[in-house]
Coordinates of C-alpha atoms and ligand atoms in Angstrom, one line a residue:
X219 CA 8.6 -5.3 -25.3
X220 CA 6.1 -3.1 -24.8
X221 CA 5.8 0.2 -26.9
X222 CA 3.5 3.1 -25.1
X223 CA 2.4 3.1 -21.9
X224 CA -0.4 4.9 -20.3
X225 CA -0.5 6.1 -16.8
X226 CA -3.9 5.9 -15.5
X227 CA -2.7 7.7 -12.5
X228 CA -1.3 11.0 -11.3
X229 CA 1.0 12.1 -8.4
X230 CA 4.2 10.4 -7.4
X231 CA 3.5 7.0 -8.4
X232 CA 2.4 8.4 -12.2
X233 CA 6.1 10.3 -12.2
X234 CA 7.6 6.8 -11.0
X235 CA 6.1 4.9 -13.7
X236 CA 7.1 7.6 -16.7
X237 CA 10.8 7.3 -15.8
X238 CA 10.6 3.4 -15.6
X239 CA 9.0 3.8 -19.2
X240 CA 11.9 6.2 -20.0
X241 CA 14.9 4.2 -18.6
X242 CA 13.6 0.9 -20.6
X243 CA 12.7 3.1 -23.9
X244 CA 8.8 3.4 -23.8
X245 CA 7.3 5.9 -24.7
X246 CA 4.4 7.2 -22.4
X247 CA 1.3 8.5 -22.1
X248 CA -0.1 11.0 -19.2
X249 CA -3.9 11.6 -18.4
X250 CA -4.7 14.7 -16.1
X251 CA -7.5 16.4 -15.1
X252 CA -8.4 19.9 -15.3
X253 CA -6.7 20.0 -11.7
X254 CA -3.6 18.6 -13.3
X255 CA -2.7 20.5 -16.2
X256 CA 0.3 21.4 -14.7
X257 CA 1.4 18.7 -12.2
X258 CA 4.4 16.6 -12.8
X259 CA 3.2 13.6 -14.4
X260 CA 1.7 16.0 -17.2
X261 CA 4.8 17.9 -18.0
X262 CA 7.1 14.8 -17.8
X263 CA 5.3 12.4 -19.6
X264 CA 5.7 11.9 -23.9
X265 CA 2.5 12.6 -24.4
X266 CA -0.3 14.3 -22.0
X267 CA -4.2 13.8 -22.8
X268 CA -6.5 15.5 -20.6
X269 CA -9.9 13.1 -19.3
X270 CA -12.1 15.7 -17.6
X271 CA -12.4 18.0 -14.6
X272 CA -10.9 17.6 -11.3
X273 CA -13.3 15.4 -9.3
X274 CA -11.8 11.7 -9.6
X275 CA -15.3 10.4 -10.5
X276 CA -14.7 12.3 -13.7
X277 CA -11.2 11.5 -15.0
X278 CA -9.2 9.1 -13.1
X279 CA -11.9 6.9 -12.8
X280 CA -13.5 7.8 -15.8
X281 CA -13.2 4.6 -17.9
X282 CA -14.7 5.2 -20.9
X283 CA -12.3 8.5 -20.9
X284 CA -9.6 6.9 -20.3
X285 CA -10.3 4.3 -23.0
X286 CA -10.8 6.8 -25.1
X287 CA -7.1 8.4 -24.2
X288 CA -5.6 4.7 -25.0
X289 CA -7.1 4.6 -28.3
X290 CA -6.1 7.8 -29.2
X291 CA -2.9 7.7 -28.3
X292 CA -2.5 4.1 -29.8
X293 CA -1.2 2.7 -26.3
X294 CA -0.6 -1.0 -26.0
X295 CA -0.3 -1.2 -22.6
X296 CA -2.4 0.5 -19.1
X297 CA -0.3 1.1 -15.9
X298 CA -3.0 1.3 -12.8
X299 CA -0.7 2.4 -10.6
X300 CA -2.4 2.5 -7.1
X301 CA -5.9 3.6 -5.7
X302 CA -8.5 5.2 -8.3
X303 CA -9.0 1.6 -10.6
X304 CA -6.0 -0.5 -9.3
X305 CA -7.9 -3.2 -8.2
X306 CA -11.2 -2.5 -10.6
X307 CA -11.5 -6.0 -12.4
X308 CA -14.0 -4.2 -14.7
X309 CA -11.5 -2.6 -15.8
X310 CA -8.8 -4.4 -16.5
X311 CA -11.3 -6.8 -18.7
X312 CA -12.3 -3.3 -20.5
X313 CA -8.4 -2.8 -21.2
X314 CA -7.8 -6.5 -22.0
X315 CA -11.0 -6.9 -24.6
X316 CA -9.4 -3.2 -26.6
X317 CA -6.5 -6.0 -26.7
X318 CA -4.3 -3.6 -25.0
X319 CA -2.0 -5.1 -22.0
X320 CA -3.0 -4.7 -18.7
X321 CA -0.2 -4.5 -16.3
X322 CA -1.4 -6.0 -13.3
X323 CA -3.1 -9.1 -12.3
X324 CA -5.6 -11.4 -14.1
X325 CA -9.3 -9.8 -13.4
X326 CA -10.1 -13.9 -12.2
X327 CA -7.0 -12.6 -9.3
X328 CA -8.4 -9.5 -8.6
X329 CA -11.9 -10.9 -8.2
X330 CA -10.8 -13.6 -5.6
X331 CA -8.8 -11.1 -3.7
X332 CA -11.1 -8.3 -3.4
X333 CA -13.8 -10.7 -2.2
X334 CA -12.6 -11.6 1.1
X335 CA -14.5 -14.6 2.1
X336 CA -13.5 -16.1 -1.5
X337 CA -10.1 -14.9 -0.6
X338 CA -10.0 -16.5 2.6
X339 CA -11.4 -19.7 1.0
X340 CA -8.6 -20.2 -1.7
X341 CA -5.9 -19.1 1.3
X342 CA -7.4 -22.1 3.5
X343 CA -7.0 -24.7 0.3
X344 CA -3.9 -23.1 -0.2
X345 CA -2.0 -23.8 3.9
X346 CA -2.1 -20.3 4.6
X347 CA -2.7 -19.5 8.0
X348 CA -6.2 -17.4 8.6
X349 CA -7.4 -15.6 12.1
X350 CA -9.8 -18.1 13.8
X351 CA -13.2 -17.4 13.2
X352 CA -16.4 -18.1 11.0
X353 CA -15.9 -20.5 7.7
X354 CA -16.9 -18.4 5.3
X355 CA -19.9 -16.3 5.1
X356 CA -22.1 -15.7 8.5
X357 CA -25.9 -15.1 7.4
X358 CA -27.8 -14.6 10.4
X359 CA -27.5 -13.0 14.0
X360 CA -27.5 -16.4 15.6
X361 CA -25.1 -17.8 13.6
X362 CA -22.6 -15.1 14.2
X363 CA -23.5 -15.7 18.4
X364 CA -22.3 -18.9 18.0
X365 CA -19.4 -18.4 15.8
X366 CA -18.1 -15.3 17.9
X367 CA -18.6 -17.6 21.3
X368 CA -16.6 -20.4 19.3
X369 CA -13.5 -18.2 18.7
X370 CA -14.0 -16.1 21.8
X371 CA -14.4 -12.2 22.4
X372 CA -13.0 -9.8 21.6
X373 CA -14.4 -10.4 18.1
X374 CA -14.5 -8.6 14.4
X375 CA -17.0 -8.5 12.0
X376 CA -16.2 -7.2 8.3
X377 CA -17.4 -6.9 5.1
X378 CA -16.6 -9.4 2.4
X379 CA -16.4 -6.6 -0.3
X380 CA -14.6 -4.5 2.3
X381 CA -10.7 -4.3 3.1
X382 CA -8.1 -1.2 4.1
X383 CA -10.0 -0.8 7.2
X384 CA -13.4 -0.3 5.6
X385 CA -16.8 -1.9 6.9
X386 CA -15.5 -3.8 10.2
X387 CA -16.6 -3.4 13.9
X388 CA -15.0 -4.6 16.9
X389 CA -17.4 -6.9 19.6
X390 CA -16.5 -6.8 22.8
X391 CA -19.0 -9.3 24.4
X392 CA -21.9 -11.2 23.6
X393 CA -24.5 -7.8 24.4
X394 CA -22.9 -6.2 21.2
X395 CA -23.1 -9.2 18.5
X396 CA -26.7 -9.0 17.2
X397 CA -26.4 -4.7 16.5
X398 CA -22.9 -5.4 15.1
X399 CA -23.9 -8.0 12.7
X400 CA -27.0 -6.1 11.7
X401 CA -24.9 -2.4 11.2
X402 CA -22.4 -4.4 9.3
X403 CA -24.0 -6.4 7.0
X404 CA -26.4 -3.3 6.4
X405 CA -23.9 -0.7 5.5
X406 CA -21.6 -3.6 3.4
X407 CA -25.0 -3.5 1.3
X408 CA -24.8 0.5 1.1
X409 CA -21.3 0.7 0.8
X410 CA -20.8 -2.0 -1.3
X411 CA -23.5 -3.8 -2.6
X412 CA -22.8 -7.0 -1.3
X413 CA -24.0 -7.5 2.3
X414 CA -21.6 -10.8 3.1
X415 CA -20.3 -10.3 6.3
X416 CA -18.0 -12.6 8.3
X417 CA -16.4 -12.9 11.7
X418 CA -12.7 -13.4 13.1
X419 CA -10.9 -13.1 16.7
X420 CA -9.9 -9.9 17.2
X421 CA -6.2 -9.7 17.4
X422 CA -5.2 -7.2 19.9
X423 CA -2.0 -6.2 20.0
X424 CA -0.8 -7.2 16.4
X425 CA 2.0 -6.0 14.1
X426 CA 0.9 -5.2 10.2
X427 CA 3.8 -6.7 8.3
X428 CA 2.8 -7.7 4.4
X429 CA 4.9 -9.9 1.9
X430 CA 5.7 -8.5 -1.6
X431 CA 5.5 -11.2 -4.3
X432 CA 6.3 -11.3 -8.0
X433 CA 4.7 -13.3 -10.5
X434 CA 5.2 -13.4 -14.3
X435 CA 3.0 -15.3 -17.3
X436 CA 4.7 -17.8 -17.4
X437 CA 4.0 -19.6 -13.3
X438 CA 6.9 -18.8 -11.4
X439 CA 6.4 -16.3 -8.6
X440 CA 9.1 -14.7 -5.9
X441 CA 8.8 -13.3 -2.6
X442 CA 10.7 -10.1 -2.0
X443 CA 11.0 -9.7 1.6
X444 CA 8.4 -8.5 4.0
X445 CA 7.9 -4.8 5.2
X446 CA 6.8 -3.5 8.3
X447 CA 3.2 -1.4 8.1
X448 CA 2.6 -1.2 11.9
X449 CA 3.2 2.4 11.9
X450 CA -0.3 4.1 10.5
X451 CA -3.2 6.0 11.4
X452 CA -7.0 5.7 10.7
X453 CA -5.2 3.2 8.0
X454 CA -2.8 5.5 6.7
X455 CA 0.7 4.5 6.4
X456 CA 3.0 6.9 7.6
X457 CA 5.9 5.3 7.7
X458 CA 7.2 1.7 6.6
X459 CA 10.3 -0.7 6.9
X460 CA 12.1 -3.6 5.4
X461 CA 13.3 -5.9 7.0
X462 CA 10.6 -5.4 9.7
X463 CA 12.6 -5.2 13.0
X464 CA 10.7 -7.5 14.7
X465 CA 10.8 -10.6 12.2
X466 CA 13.6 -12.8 13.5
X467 CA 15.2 -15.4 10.6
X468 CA 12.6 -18.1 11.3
X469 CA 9.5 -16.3 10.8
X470 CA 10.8 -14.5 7.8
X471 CA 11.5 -17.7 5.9
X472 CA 7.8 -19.0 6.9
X473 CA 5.8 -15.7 6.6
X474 CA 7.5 -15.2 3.3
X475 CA 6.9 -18.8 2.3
X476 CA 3.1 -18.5 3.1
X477 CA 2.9 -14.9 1.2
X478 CA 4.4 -17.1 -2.3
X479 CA 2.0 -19.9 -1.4
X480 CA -0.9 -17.4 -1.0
X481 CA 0.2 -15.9 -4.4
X482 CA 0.3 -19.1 -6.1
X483 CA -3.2 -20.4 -4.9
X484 CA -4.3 -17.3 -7.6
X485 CA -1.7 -17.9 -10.3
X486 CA -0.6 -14.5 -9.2
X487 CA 0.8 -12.3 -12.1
X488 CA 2.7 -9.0 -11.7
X489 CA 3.6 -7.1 -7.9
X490 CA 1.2 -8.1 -5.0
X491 CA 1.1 -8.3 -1.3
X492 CA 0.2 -10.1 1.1
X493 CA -0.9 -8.6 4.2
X494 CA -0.6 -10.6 7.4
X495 CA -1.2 -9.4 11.3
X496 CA 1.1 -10.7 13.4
X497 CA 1.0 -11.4 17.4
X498 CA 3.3 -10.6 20.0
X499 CA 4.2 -14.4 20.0
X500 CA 5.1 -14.2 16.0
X501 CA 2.1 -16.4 15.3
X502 CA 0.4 -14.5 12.1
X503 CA -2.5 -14.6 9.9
X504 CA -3.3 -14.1 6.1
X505 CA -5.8 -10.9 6.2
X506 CA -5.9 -9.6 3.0
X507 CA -3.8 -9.2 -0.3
X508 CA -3.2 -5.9 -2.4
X509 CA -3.5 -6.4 -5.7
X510 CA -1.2 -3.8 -7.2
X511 CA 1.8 -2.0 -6.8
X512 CA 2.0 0.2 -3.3
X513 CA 2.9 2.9 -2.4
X514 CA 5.6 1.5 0.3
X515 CA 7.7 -0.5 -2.8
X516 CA 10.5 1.9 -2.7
X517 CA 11.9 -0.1 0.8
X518 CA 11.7 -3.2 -1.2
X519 CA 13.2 -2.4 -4.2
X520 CA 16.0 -1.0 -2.1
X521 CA 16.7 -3.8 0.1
X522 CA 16.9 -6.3 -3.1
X523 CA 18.0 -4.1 -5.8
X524 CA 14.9 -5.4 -8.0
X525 CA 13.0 -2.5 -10.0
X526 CA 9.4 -3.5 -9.3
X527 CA 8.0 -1.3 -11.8
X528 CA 10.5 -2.4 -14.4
X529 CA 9.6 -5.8 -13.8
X530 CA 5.4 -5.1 -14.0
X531 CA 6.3 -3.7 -17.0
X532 CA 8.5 -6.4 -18.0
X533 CA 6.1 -9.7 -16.9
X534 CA 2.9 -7.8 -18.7
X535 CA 4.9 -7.7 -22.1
X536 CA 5.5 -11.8 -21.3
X537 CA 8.7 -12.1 -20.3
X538 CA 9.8 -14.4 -17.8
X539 CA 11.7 -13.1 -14.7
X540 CA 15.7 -13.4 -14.8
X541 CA 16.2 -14.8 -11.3
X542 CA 14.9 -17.4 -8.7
X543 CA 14.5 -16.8 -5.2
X544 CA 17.7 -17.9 -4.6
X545 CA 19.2 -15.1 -6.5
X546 CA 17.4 -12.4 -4.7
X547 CA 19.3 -11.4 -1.5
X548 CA 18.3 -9.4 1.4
X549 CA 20.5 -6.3 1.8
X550 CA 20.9 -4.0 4.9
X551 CA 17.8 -2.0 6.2
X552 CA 15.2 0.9 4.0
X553 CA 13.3 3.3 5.4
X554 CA 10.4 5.3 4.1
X555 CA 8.6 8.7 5.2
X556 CA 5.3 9.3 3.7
X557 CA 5.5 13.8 3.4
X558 CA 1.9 14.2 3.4
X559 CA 0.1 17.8 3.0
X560 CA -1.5 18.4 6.3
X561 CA -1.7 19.9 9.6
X562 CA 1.1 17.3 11.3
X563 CA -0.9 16.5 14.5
X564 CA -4.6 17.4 13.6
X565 CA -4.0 16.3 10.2
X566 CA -6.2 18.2 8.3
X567 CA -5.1 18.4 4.6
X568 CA -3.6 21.3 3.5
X569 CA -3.5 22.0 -0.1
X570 CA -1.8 25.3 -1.5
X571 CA 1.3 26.6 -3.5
X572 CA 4.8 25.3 -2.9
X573 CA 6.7 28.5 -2.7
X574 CA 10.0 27.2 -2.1
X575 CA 10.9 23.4 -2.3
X576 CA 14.3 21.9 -1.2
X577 CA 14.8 18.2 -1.9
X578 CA 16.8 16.1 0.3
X579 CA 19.8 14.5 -1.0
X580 CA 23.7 12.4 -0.4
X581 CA 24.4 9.1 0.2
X582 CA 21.6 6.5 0.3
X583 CA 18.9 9.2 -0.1
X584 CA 15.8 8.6 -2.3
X585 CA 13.1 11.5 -3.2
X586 CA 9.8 9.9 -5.0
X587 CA 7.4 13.4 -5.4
X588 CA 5.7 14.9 -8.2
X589 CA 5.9 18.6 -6.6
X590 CA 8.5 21.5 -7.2
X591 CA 9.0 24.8 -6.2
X592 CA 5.9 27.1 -7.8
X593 CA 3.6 23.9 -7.7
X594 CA -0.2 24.4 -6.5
X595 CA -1.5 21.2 -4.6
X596 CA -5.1 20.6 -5.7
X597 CA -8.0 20.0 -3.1
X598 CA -9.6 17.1 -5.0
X599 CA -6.9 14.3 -4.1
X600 CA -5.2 12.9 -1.6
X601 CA -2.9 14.9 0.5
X602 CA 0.8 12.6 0.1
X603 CA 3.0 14.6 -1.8
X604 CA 5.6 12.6 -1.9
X605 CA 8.7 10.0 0.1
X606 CA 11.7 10.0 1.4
X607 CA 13.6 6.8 1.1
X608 CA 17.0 5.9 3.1
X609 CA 18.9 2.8 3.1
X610 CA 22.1 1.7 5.4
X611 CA 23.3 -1.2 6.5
X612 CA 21.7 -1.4 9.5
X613 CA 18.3 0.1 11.1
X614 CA 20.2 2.4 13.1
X615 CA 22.3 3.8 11.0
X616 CA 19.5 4.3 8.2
X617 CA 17.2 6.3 11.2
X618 CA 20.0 8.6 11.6
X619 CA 20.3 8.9 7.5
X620 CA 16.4 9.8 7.3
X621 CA 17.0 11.8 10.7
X622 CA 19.5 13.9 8.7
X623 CA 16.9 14.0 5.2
X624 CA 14.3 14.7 7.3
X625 CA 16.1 17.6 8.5
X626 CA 17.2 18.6 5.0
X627 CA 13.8 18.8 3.5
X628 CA 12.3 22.0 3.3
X629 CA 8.6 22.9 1.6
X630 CA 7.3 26.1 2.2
X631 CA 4.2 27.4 1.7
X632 CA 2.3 24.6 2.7
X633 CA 1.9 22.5 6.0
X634 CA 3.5 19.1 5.8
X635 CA 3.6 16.1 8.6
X636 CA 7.9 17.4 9.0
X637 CA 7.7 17.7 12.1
X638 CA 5.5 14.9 12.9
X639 CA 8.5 12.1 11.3
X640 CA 11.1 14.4 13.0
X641 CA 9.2 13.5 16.3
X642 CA 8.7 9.8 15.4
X643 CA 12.1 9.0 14.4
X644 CA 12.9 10.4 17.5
X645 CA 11.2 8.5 19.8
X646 CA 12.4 6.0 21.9
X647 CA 10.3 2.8 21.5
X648 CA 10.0 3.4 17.3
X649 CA 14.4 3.5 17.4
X650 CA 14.2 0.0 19.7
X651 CA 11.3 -1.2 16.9
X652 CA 9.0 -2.0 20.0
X653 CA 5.9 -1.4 18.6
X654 CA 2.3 -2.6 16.8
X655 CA -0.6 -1.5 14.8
X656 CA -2.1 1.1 17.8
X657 CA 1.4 2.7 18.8
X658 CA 1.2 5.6 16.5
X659 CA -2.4 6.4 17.6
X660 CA -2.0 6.4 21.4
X661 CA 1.4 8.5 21.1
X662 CA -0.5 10.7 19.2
X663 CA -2.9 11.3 21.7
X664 CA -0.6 11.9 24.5
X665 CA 1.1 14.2 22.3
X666 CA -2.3 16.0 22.1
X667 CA -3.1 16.0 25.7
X668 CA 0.4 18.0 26.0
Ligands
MV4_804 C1 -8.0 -7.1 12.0 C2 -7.5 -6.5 13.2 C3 -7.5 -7.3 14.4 N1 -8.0 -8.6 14.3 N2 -8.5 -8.4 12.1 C4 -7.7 -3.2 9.3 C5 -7.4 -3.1 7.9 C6 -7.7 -4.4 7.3 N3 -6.6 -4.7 6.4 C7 -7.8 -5.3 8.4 N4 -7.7 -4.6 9.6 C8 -7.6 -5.2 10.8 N5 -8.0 -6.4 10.9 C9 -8.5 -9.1 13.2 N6 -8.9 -10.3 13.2 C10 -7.1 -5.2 13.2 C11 -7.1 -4.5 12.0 C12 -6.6 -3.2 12.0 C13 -5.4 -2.9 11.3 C14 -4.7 -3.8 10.6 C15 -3.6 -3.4 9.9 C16 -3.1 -2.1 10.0 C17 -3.8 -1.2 10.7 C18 -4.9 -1.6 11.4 C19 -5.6 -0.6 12.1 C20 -6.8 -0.9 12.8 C21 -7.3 -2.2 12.7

């Protein structure tokens, strides 16, 4: 097994991955900013290295400081976590030629993934199902009129180096194609350096609902369920689900089927997902896949009792997972409120000091955060704090537990989206589940008109 650990991370996900380390006797390693020197991860970590000042750009994405942390600090393996260099395959080839252990994907993985019409390729090879629209790349303005005609508007153009919502624009007839093209393939060059662009239908009314899968060194890989991701803003998850209320038996076995099949068309090792969208119908469509742990795991791991951390930590040291998809059994329903620090209806961020924290708790309560009573939020990242994770046996029962935790939780000092989850949870259509990808947005706006 593996011996140190770092955490190239901070926040809730860096405390989540110290106490794995901890529970499986690995000792670990924290990197902070200047900004950090007295969050969470810091303290709670074995050892704390400091990589540079606040901005991001200088410490957790600072690769040659972080590098310099591992060596060090004689770490043998690198924990990503999610955002800052997650899905950097630079990276992880950096970490992997200091012949310390990356736990995550192969770079070769994370290179497909993150280039969508590569992706998209491998997923057609592979019998995954993929949004009707242009095969592959789409190089010139008439190309993409005849492609968008082909599949019909509404239609979508995005970036190939794009994903989470970045670098896509919505046609609505033929009148818009040529600037859309053009302003898409233009900033894809600015934004990413790669100016591949390509076109799908654009799916209305879908659902977001992604596949977790779990693949070690050694070829097998598992699916663990899907989640439902339909509830976000401006691509923000606020709040996510497993089992997603609207998945009935049948779809589940084939949507979960497709997100394995997807997984092994990359030789997938370590947590992924796949994202799908899904129609009204239950038809759905590969879009893209995560390459890393998420922040939304917690529902999982409750629903299946598997410790996805544990086991990235685990399949990176080689060993091969203990159980077969047969083993891994779908229990009752999880729940997950993202407690973000910001106004709860404008959403401006607001960071500040925590003067009095209170922690939800009881039965079939979970509390990921990184903050505590005295804590000072910094500007410089992003504004979730922390979760709050329920299970029950059933989805009603585990609204009225995260009803109750919701109600529990108390942060003061700092404006938090409370009262925003206590008004979701709350509402009629999220408790019957009847909702999609654009629900959140247009409630939110009718809120605002009030
Ligand atoms: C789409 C779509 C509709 N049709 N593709 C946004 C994030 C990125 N993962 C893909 N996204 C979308 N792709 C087609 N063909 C709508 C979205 C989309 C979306 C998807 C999932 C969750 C939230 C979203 C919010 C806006 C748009």
């Amino acid at each position: 097994m593996l011996h140190k650990v770092l955490v190239a991370n901070r926040g809730e996900i860096a405390v989540r991955i110290i106490r794995a380390c901890r529970e499986l006797g690995i000792r670990s390693v924290a990197v902070y900013s200047e900004a950090d020197r007295d969050a969470m991860h810091t303290r709670l970590a074995d050892e704390a290295i400091c990589i540079g000042p606040a901005p991001s750009p200088q410490s957790y994405l600072n690769i040659p400081a972080i590098m310099s942390a591992a060596e060090i600090s004689d770490t043998d393996a690198i924990h990503p976590g999610f955002g800052f260099l997650a899905e950097n395959a630079d990276f992880a080839e950096i970490v992997m030629a200091s012949g310390i252990t990356w736990i995550g994907p192969t770079p070769a993985s994370m290179r497909t993934m993150g280039d969508k019409v590569k992706a998209k390729q491998a997923m057609k090879e592979a019998g995954v199902p993929l949004v009707p629209g242009s095969d592959g790349a789409v190089r010139s303005v008439d190309e993409a009129r005849i492609v968008a005609r082909e599949a019909g508007y509404p239609v979508i153009v995005k970036a190939s180096a794009g994903g989470g919502g970045r670098g896509m624009k919505v046609v609505h007839s033929e009148s818009g194609i040529s600037s859309a093209f053009n302003m898409c393939q233009t900033e894809a060059a600015a934004a990413f350096g790669d100016d591949t662009v390509f076109i799908e239908k654009f799916l209305e009314l879908p659902r977001h609902i992604e596949v977790q899968v779990l693949g070690d060194k050694h070829g097998n890989i598992v699916h663990l369920f899907e989640r439902e991701c339909s509830l976000q803003r401006n691509n923000q998850k606020i709040l996510e689900e497993a089992p997603s209320p609207f998945v009935d038996e049948e779809t589940r076995q084939k949507i979960c089927a497709a997100g394995v099949a997807a997984a092994k068309a990359v030789d997938y090792v370590g947590a992924g997902t796949i994202e799908f969208l899904m129609n009204p119908d239950k038809s759905f469509y590969f879009i893209e896949m995560n390459t890393r742990i998420q922040v939304e795991h917690p529902v999982t791991e409750w629903i299946t009792g598997v410790d996805l951390i544990e086991w990235q930590l685990r399949v990176a040291a080689g060993e091969a997972l203990a159980f077969t998809q047969q083993d891994i059994k779908r229990k009752g329903h999880a729940i997950e409120c993202r407690i973000n620090a910001e106004h709860p209806f404008k959403f401006t961020p607001c960071p500040g000091t925590i003067e009095l924290y209170h922690a939800p708790g009881g039965r079939s309560v979970r509390v990921d955060s990184a903050i505590y009573t005295g804590y000072t939020i910094p500007p410089h990242y992003d504004s979730m704090i922390g979760k709050i994770i329920t299970h029950a046996r059933d989805r009603q029962k585990c609204i009225r537990r995260m009803q109750r935790a919701i109600d529990e939780l108390a942060i003061l000092g700092v404006t938090t989206n409370q009262e925003l989850h206590r008004r979701l949870l709350a509402n009629p259509a999220f408790q019957q589940g009847e909702f999609n990808i654009h629900f959140l947005e247009n409630w939110l706006r009718q809120l605002n008109r009030h």
